[in-house]
Amino acid sequence: MIDTCVPFNAINSMYYQHAIDAITVMGPGYKGPNLHDIRGYYLAKTFDEVKIYVESYREIWKKTGCILMADGWTDQKRRTLINFLVYYPKRTVFF
């Protein structure tokens, strides 16, 4: 985490322990996916999963309506980050 600057609060993720458990089950010598796989195949796969997830909400939004929101901030290196959100009566979805 320190070597690659992963934020320490990543440990608070609900997926953290599941990831540790999955890795330990593989046993010694397991080779994790390389950078090309992570930023290529796995990123595309995750994007598709999120797209399906969001599409399931679009039908609800047609019935209930929704509010599009944006929130932005600038980090210490003066880079801008903009969060896009959709609010509807059941919950808020972050993009």
PDB file of C-alpha atoms in Angstrom:
ATOM      1  CA  MET A   1       0.000   0.000   0.000  1.00  0.00           C
ATOM      2  CA  ILE A   2       2.786   2.402   0.867  1.00  0.00           C
ATOM      3  CA  ASP A   3       4.869   1.550  -2.204  1.00  0.00           C
ATOM      4  CA  THR A   4       2.017   2.246  -4.642  1.00  0.00           C
ATOM      5  CA  CYS A   5       0.323   5.045  -2.656  1.00  0.00           C
ATOM      6  CA  VAL A   6      -2.918   3.138  -2.071  1.00  0.00           C
ATOM      7  CA  PRO A   7      -4.863   5.164   0.496  1.00  0.00           C
ATOM      8  CA  PHE A   8      -4.958   3.522   3.901  1.00  0.00           C
ATOM      9  CA  ASN A   9      -8.730   3.890   4.052  1.00  0.00           C
ATOM     10  CA  ALA A  10      -8.927   1.254   1.280  1.00  0.00           C
ATOM     11  CA  ILE A  11      -8.817  -1.174   4.200  1.00  0.00           C
ATOM     12  CA  ASN A  12     -12.286   0.075   5.179  1.00  0.00           C
ATOM     13  CA  SER A  13     -13.718  -1.207   1.890  1.00  0.00           C
ATOM     14  CA  MET A  14     -16.262  -3.985   2.260  1.00  0.00           C
ATOM     15  CA  TYR A  15     -14.268  -5.833  -0.421  1.00  0.00           C
ATOM     16  CA  TYR A  16     -10.903  -5.703   1.369  1.00  0.00           C
ATOM     17  CA  GLN A  17     -11.195  -8.870   3.487  1.00  0.00           C
ATOM     18  CA  HIS A  18     -12.886 -10.731   0.639  1.00  0.00           C
ATOM     19  CA  ALA A  19      -9.904  -9.901  -1.585  1.00  0.00           C
ATOM     20  CA  ILE A  20      -7.431 -11.062   1.075  1.00  0.00           C
ATOM     21  CA  ASP A  21      -9.381 -14.319   1.520  1.00  0.00           C
ATOM     22  CA  ALA A  22      -9.523 -14.943  -2.237  1.00  0.00           C
ATOM     23  CA  ILE A  23      -5.776 -14.385  -2.615  1.00  0.00           C
ATOM     24  CA  THR A  24      -4.861 -16.693   0.266  1.00  0.00           C
ATOM     25  CA  VAL A  25      -7.041 -19.490  -1.141  1.00  0.00           C
ATOM     26  CA  MET A  26      -4.947 -19.433  -4.321  1.00  0.00           C
ATOM     27  CA  GLY A  27      -1.889 -20.454  -2.321  1.00  0.00           C
ATOM     28  CA  PRO A  28       1.811 -19.709  -2.781  1.00  0.00           C
ATOM     29  CA  GLY A  29       3.044 -18.968  -6.284  1.00  0.00           C
ATOM     30  CA  TYR A  30      -0.196 -17.452  -7.546  1.00  0.00           C
ATOM     31  CA  LYS A  31       0.524 -14.819 -10.199  1.00  0.00           C
ATOM     32  CA  GLY A  32      -1.881 -11.902 -10.112  1.00  0.00           C
ATOM     33  CA  PRO A  33      -3.111 -10.168 -13.251  1.00  0.00           C
ATOM     34  CA  ASN A  34      -0.653  -7.796 -14.904  1.00  0.00           C
ATOM     35  CA  LEU A  35      -1.131  -4.075 -15.534  1.00  0.00           C
ATOM     36  CA  HIS A  36      -2.354  -4.663 -19.105  1.00  0.00           C
ATOM     37  CA  ASP A  37      -5.057  -7.081 -17.872  1.00  0.00           C
ATOM     38  CA  ILE A  38      -6.164  -4.798 -15.047  1.00  0.00           C
ATOM     39  CA  ARG A  39      -6.471  -1.630 -17.121  1.00  0.00           C
ATOM     40  CA  GLY A  40      -7.741  -3.502 -20.168  1.00  0.00           C
ATOM     41  CA  TYR A  41      -9.867  -6.595 -19.721  1.00  0.00           C
ATOM     42  CA  TYR A  42     -10.812  -6.216 -16.048  1.00  0.00           C
ATOM     43  CA  LEU A  43     -11.554  -2.500 -16.314  1.00  0.00           C
ATOM     44  CA  ALA A  44     -13.767  -3.101 -19.354  1.00  0.00           C
ATOM     45  CA  LYS A  45     -15.518  -5.999 -17.578  1.00  0.00           C
ATOM     46  CA  THR A  46     -16.166  -3.843 -14.508  1.00  0.00           C
ATOM     47  CA  PHE A  47     -17.400  -0.972 -16.684  1.00  0.00           C
ATOM     48  CA  ASP A  48     -19.893  -3.330 -18.354  1.00  0.00           C
ATOM     49  CA  GLU A  49     -21.105  -4.605 -14.958  1.00  0.00           C
ATOM     50  CA  VAL A  50     -21.651  -1.044 -13.717  1.00  0.00           C
ATOM     51  CA  LYS A  51     -23.425  -0.142 -16.956  1.00  0.00           C
ATOM     52  CA  ILE A  52     -25.880  -3.029 -16.458  1.00  0.00           C
ATOM     53  CA  TYR A  53     -26.339  -1.954 -12.821  1.00  0.00           C
ATOM     54  CA  VAL A  54     -27.148   1.625 -13.832  1.00  0.00           C
ATOM     55  CA  GLU A  55     -29.454   0.501 -16.648  1.00  0.00           C
ATOM     56  CA  SER A  56     -31.563  -1.350 -14.072  1.00  0.00           C
ATOM     57  CA  TYR A  57     -32.203   1.992 -12.379  1.00  0.00           C
ATOM     58  CA  ARG A  58     -33.106   3.863 -15.557  1.00  0.00           C
ATOM     59  CA  GLU A  59     -36.505   2.141 -15.650  1.00  0.00           C
ATOM     60  CA  ILE A  60     -37.181   3.306 -12.099  1.00  0.00           C
ATOM     61  CA  TRP A  61     -36.078   6.844 -12.990  1.00  0.00           C
ATOM     62  CA  LYS A  62     -38.652   6.930 -15.805  1.00  0.00           C
ATOM     63  CA  LYS A  63     -41.367   6.318 -13.207  1.00  0.00           C
ATOM     64  CA  THR A  64     -40.099   8.375 -10.263  1.00  0.00           C
ATOM     65  CA  GLY A  65     -38.000  11.025 -11.958  1.00  0.00           C
ATOM     66  CA  CYS A  66     -34.505  11.901 -10.808  1.00  0.00           C
ATOM     67  CA  ILE A  67     -32.175  14.822 -10.111  1.00  0.00           C
ATOM     68  CA  LEU A  68     -28.731  15.045 -11.713  1.00  0.00           C
ATOM     69  CA  MET A  69     -26.082  16.541  -9.434  1.00  0.00           C
ATOM     70  CA  ALA A  70     -22.384  17.343  -9.667  1.00  0.00           C
ATOM     71  CA  ASP A  71     -19.856  17.981  -6.920  1.00  0.00           C
ATOM     72  CA  GLY A  72     -16.270  18.975  -7.502  1.00  0.00           C
ATOM     73  CA  TRP A  73     -13.063  19.631  -5.632  1.00  0.00           C
ATOM     74  CA  THR A  74      -9.397  20.273  -6.290  1.00  0.00           C
ATOM     75  CA  ASP A  75      -6.625  18.167  -4.777  1.00  0.00           C
ATOM     76  CA  GLN A  76      -3.281  19.395  -3.422  1.00  0.00           C
ATOM     77  CA  LYS A  77      -1.763  19.267  -6.922  1.00  0.00           C
ATOM     78  CA  ARG A  78      -4.587  21.496  -8.208  1.00  0.00           C
ATOM     79  CA  ARG A  79      -6.214  18.670 -10.188  1.00  0.00           C
ATOM     80  CA  THR A  80      -9.975  18.869 -10.428  1.00  0.00           C
ATOM     81  CA  LEU A  81     -12.229  15.944  -9.620  1.00  0.00           C
ATOM     82  CA  ILE A  82     -15.916  16.084 -10.455  1.00  0.00           C
ATOM     83  CA  ASN A  83     -18.370  13.562  -9.029  1.00  0.00           C
ATOM     84  CA  PHE A  84     -21.615  13.037 -10.905  1.00  0.00           C
ATOM     85  CA  LEU A  85     -24.607  11.741  -8.978  1.00  0.00           C
ATOM     86  CA  VAL A  86     -28.197  10.838  -9.734  1.00  0.00           C
ATOM     87  CA  TYR A  87     -30.653  11.243  -6.884  1.00  0.00           C
ATOM     88  CA  TYR A  88     -34.058   9.610  -6.843  1.00  0.00           C
ATOM     89  CA  PRO A  89     -36.426   8.783  -3.969  1.00  0.00           C
ATOM     90  CA  LYS A  90     -34.873   5.375  -3.188  1.00  0.00           C
ATOM     91  CA  ARG A  91     -31.150   6.301  -3.167  1.00  0.00           C
ATOM     92  CA  THR A  92     -28.303   8.266  -4.727  1.00  0.00           C
ATOM     93  CA  VAL A  93     -26.134   6.660  -7.425  1.00  0.00           C
ATOM     94  CA  PHE A  94     -22.569   7.921  -7.924  1.00  0.00           C
ATOM     95  CA  PHE A  95     -20.932   7.913 -11.373  1.00  0.00           C
TER      96      PHE A  95
END
